[in-house]
Coordinates of C-alpha atoms in Angstrom, one line a residue:
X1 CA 46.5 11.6 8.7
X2 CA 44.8 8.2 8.2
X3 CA 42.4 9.1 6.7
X4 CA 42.9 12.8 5.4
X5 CA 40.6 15.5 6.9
X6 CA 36.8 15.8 5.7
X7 CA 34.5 18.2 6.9
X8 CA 31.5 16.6 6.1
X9 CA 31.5 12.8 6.6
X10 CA 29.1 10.2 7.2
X11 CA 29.0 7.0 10.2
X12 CA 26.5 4.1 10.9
X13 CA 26.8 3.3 14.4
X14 CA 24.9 0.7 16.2
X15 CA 25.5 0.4 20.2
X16 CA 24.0 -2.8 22.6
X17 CA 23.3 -2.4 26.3
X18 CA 24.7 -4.6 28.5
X19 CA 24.2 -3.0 32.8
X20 CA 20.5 -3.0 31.9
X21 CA 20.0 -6.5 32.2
X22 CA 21.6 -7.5 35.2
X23 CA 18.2 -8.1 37.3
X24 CA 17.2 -10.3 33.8
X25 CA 20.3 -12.4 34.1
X26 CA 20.0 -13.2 37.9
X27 CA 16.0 -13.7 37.3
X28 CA 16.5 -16.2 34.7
X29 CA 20.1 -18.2 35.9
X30 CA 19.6 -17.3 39.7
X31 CA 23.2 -16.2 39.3
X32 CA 24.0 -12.7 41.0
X33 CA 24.2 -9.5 38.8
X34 CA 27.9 -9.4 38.8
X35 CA 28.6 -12.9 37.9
X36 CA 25.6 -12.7 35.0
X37 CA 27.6 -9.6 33.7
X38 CA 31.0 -11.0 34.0
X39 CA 29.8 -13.8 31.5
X40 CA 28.0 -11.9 29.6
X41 CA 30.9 -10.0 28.7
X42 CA 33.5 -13.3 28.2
X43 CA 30.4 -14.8 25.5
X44 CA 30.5 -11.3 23.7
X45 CA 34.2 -11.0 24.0
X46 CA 36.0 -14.8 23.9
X47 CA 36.2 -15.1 20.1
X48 CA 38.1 -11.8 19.6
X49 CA 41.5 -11.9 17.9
X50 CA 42.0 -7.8 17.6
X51 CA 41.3 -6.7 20.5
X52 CA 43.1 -3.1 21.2
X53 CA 44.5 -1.5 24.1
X54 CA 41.5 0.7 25.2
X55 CA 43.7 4.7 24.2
X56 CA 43.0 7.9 26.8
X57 CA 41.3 9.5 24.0
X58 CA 39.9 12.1 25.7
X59 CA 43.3 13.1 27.4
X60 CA 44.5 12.9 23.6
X61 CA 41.3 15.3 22.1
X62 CA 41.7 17.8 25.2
X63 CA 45.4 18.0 24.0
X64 CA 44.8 18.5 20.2
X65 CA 45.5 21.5 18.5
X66 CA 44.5 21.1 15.3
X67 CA 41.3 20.2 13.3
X68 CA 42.6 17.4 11.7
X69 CA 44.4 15.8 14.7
X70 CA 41.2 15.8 16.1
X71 CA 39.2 14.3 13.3
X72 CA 41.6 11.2 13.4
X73 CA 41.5 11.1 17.3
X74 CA 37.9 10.9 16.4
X75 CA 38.2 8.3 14.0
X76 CA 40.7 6.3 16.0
X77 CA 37.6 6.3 18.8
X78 CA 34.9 4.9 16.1
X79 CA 37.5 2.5 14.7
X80 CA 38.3 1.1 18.2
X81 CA 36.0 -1.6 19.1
X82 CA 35.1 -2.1 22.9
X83 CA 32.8 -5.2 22.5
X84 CA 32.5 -8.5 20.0
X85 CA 29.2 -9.8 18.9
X86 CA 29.7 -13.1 17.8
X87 CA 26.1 -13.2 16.3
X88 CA 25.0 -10.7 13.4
X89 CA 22.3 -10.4 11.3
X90 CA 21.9 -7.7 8.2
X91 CA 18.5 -6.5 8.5
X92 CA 17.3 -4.8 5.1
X93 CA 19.1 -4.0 2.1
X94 CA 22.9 -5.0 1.9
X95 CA 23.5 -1.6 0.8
X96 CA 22.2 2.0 2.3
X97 CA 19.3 1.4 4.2
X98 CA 20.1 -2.0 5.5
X99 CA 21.4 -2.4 9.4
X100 CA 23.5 -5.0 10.9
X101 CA 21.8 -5.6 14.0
X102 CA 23.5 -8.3 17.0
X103 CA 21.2 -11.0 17.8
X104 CA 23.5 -13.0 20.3
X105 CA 22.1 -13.4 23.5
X106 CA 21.4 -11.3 25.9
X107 CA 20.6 -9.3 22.1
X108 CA 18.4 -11.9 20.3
X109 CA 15.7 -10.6 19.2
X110 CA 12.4 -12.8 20.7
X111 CA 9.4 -13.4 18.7
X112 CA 6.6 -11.3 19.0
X113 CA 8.1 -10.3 22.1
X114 CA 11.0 -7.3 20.8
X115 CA 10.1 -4.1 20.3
X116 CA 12.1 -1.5 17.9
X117 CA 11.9 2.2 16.7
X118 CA 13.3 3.1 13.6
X119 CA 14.2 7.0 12.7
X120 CA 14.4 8.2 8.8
X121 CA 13.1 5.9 6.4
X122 CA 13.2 7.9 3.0
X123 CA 11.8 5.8 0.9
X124 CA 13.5 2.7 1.9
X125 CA 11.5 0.1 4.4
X126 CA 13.7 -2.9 4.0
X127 CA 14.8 -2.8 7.7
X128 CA 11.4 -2.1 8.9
X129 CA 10.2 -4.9 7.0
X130 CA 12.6 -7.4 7.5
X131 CA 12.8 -7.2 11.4
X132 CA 8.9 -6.9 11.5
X133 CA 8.7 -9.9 10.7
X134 CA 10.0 -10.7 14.5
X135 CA 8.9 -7.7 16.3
X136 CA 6.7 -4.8 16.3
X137 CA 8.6 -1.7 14.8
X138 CA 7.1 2.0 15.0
X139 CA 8.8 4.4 11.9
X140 CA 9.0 7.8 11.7
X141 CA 10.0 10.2 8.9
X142 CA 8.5 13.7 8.7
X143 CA 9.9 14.3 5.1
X144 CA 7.9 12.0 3.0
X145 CA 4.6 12.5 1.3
X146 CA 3.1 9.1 3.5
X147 CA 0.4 9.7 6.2
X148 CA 0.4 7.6 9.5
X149 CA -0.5 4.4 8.3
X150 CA 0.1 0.9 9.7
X151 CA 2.2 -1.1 6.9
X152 CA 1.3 -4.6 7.2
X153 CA 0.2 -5.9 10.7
X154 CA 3.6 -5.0 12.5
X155 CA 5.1 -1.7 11.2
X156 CA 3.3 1.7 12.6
X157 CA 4.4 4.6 10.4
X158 CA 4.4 8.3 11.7
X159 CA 4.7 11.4 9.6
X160 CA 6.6 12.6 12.5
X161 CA 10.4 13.3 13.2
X162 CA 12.7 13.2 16.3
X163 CA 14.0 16.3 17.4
X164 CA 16.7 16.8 19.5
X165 CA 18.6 19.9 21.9
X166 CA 18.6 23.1 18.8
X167 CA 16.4 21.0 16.4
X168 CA 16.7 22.8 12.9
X169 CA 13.6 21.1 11.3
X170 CA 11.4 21.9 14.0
X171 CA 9.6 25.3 12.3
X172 CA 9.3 22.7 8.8
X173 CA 7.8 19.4 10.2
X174 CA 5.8 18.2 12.8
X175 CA 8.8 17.3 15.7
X176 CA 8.6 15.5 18.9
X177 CA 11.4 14.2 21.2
X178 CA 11.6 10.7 22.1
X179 CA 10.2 10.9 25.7
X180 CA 7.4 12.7 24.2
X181 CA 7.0 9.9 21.5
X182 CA 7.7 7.0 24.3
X183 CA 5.0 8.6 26.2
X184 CA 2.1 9.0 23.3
X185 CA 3.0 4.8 22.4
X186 CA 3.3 4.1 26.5
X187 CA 6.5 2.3 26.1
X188 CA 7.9 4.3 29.3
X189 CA 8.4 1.1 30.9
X190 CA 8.8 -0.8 27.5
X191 CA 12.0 -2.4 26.7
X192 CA 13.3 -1.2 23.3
X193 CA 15.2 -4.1 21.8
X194 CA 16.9 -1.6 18.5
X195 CA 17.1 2.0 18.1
X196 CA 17.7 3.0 14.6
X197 CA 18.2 6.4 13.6
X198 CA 19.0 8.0 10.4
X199 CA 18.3 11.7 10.5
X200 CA 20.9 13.4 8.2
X201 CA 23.0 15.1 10.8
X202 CA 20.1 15.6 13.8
X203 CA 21.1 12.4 15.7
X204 CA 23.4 14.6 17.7
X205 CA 20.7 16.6 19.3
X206 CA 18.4 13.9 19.6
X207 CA 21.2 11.7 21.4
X208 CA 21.9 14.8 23.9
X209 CA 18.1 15.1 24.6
X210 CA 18.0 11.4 24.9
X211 CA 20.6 11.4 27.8
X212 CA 19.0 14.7 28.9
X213 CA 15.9 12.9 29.7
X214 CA 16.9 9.7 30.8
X215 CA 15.6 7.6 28.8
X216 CA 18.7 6.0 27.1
X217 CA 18.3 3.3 30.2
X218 CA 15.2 2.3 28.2
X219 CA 17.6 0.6 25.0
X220 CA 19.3 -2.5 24.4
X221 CA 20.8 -1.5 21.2
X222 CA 21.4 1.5 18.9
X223 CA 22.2 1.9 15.1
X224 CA 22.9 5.3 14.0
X225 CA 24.1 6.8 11.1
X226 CA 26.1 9.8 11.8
X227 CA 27.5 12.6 10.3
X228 CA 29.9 14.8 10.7
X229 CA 31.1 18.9 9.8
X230 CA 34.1 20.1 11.7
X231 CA 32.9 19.9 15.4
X232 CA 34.9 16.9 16.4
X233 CA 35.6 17.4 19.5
X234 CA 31.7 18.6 20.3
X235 CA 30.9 14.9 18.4
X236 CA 33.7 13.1 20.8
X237 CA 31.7 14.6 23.7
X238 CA 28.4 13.1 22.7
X239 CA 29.9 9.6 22.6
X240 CA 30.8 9.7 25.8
X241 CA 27.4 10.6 26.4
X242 CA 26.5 7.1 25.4
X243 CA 29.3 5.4 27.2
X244 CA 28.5 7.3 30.3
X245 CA 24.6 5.8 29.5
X246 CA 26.1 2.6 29.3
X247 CA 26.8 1.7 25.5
X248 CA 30.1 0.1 23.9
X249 CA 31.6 0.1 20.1
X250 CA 31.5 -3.5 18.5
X251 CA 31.7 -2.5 14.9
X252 CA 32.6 0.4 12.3
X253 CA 32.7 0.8 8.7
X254 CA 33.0 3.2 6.3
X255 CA 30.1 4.2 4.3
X256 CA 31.1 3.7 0.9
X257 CA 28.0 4.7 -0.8
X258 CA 28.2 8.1 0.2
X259 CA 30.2 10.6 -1.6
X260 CA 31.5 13.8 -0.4
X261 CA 33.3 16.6 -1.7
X262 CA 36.0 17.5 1.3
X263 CA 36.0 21.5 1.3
X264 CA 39.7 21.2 3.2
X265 CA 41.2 18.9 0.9
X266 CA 39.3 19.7 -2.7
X267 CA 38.9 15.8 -3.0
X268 CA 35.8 13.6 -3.6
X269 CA 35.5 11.4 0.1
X270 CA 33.4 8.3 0.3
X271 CA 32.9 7.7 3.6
X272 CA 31.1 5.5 5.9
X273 CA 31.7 4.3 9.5
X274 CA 29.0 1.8 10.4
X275 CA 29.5 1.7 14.3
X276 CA 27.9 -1.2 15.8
X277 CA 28.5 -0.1 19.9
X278 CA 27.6 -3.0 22.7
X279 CA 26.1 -0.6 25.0
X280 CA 28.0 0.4 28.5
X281 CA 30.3 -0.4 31.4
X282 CA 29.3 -4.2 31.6
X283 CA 30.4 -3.8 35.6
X284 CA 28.0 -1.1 36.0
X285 CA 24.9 -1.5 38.6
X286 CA 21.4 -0.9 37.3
X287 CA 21.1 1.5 40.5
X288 CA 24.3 3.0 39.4
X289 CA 22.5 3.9 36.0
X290 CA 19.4 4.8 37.1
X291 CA 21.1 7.5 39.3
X292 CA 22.9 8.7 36.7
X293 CA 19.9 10.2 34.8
X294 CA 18.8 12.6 37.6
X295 CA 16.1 14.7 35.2
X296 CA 14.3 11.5 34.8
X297 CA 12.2 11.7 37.8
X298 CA 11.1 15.4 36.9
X299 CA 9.9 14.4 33.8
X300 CA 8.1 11.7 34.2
X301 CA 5.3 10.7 36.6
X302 CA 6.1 7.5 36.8
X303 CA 8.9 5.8 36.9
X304 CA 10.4 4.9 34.3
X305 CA 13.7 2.8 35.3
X306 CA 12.0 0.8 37.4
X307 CA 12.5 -2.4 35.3
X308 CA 8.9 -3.8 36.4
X309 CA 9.1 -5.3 32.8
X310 CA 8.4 -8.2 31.4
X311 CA 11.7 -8.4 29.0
X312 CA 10.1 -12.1 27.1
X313 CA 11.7 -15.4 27.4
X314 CA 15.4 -14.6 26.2
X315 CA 15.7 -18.4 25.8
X316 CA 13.3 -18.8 23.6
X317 CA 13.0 -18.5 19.3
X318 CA 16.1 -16.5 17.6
X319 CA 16.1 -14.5 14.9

């Protein structure tokens, strides 16, 4: 195996969304979805040199037998980048805690204008801080001893966490979903420029929920850390979750600040994949999407897909 089998392992992944912004593109070149998408995709793609030959990993996990060929058909997935941003920027610290975020256009982040959510904090605000000081962040983290408190003018601070589909912290700390937290902040019909999460093994749930409700179709981008026991194929399943929402890899690494003990091997694993994921099909429809996510219109009232949004002046100032 490439990478030997661990049990418990540890990802960063951050995903951009690229269907969404069709109806932007065409209001703002006068071109036609299609054609906006179509270059779109040759700006975030023209300066790759290792670009792979996209594998049938799902034909391949269906027909693994074993636990550890499916941890390195799951590894192979996270290492295989679908989309290049030729524009990064390391929000935070360089090491745990900070988030390489794309800001190449359609991505930049506008001033004033961007709007981001970050999950788990810890102790550690360096990413909230840094990218506050070009948008307006809301933080949550149930498991410090901070009330809700605005830090600074531009970071809002909840002792709340995210919970997901079979939430195990639910009984322990005050949990809400993300619809219910979009709803409470009325950013239904807000554009969420970064989604950061950092939960210590919950993103899973939360990301289910998230397609669940529909409101996936709200994000431009997503870093999550992930982690991993032995449900591999269950984890392979999730992704595709966010492909089917409309989210693509652009970059993994390993997190080599974390270090496990393998219970299969008897060996210390550091381990990391940062995953930075350039959101969905970039031939996809916004009607297409928004028909995808059926339970939306049950949950909410209004509607929240809609795109009626003022999305800022992607021309203008650049982080």
């Amino acid at each position: 195996m490439r990478m030997g089998l661990k049990t418990t392992l540890v990802a960063a992944v951050t995903f951009l969304a690229l269907t969404i912004w069709s109806r932007m593109f065409n209001y703002i070149h006068g071109s036609t979805p299609q054609q906006n998408l179509e270059r779109a995709n040759e700006v975030l793609m023209d300066t790759r040199d290792d670009w792979q030959i996209p594998h049938n990993f799902t034909r391949e996990m269906l027909n693994a037998t074993s636990i550890g060929d499916k941890w390195d058909i799951l590894a192979s997935y996270l290492e295989n980048k679908q989309v290049w941003c030729p524009r990064q920027k390391r929000f935070g610290h360089e090491g745990d805690g900070g988030k390489d975020i794309c800001v190449a256009h359609p991505f930049n982040l506008v001033h004033r204008q961007c709007t981001v959510y970050s999950f788990g904090i810890g102790d550690d605000f360096s990413f909230d801080d840094e990218i506050a000081k070009t948008c307006e962040v809301f933080s949550y983290d149930p498991t410090t001893k901070m009330k809700d408190h605005t830090r600074g003018q531009h970071v809002h601070f909840y002792n709340t966490g995210v919970k997901g589909v079979q939430s195990r912290l639910s009984k322990k700390y005050k949990m809400k979903t993300v619809l219910e937290i979009f709803q409470e902040n009325k950013h239904l019909h807000t554009i969420i420029d970064v989604f950061k999460i950092d939960v210590e093994g919950s993103e899973w749930g939360v990301i289910k929920e998230m397609h669940k409700s529909g409101v996936l179709s709200q994000i431009k981008q997503i870093s999550m850390e992930v982690h991993f026991s032995n449900k591999y194929e269950e984890y392979y399943q999730i992704l595709q979750l966010l492909e089917e929402a409309g989210f693509q890899l652009f970059q993994s690494e390993p997190n080599l600040l974390t270090e496990l003990l393998s219970k299969t091997t008897g060996r210390k694993e550091k381990f990391k994949i940062h995953l930075a994921a350039a959101v969905g099909n970039v031939t996809a429809k916004v009607s297409e999407r928004r028909n995808s996510a059926a339970s939306v219109e049950k949950l909410l009232a209004a509607e929240m897909i809609d795109r009626k949004v003022a999305v800022g002046n992607v021309t203008g100032e650049l982080v």
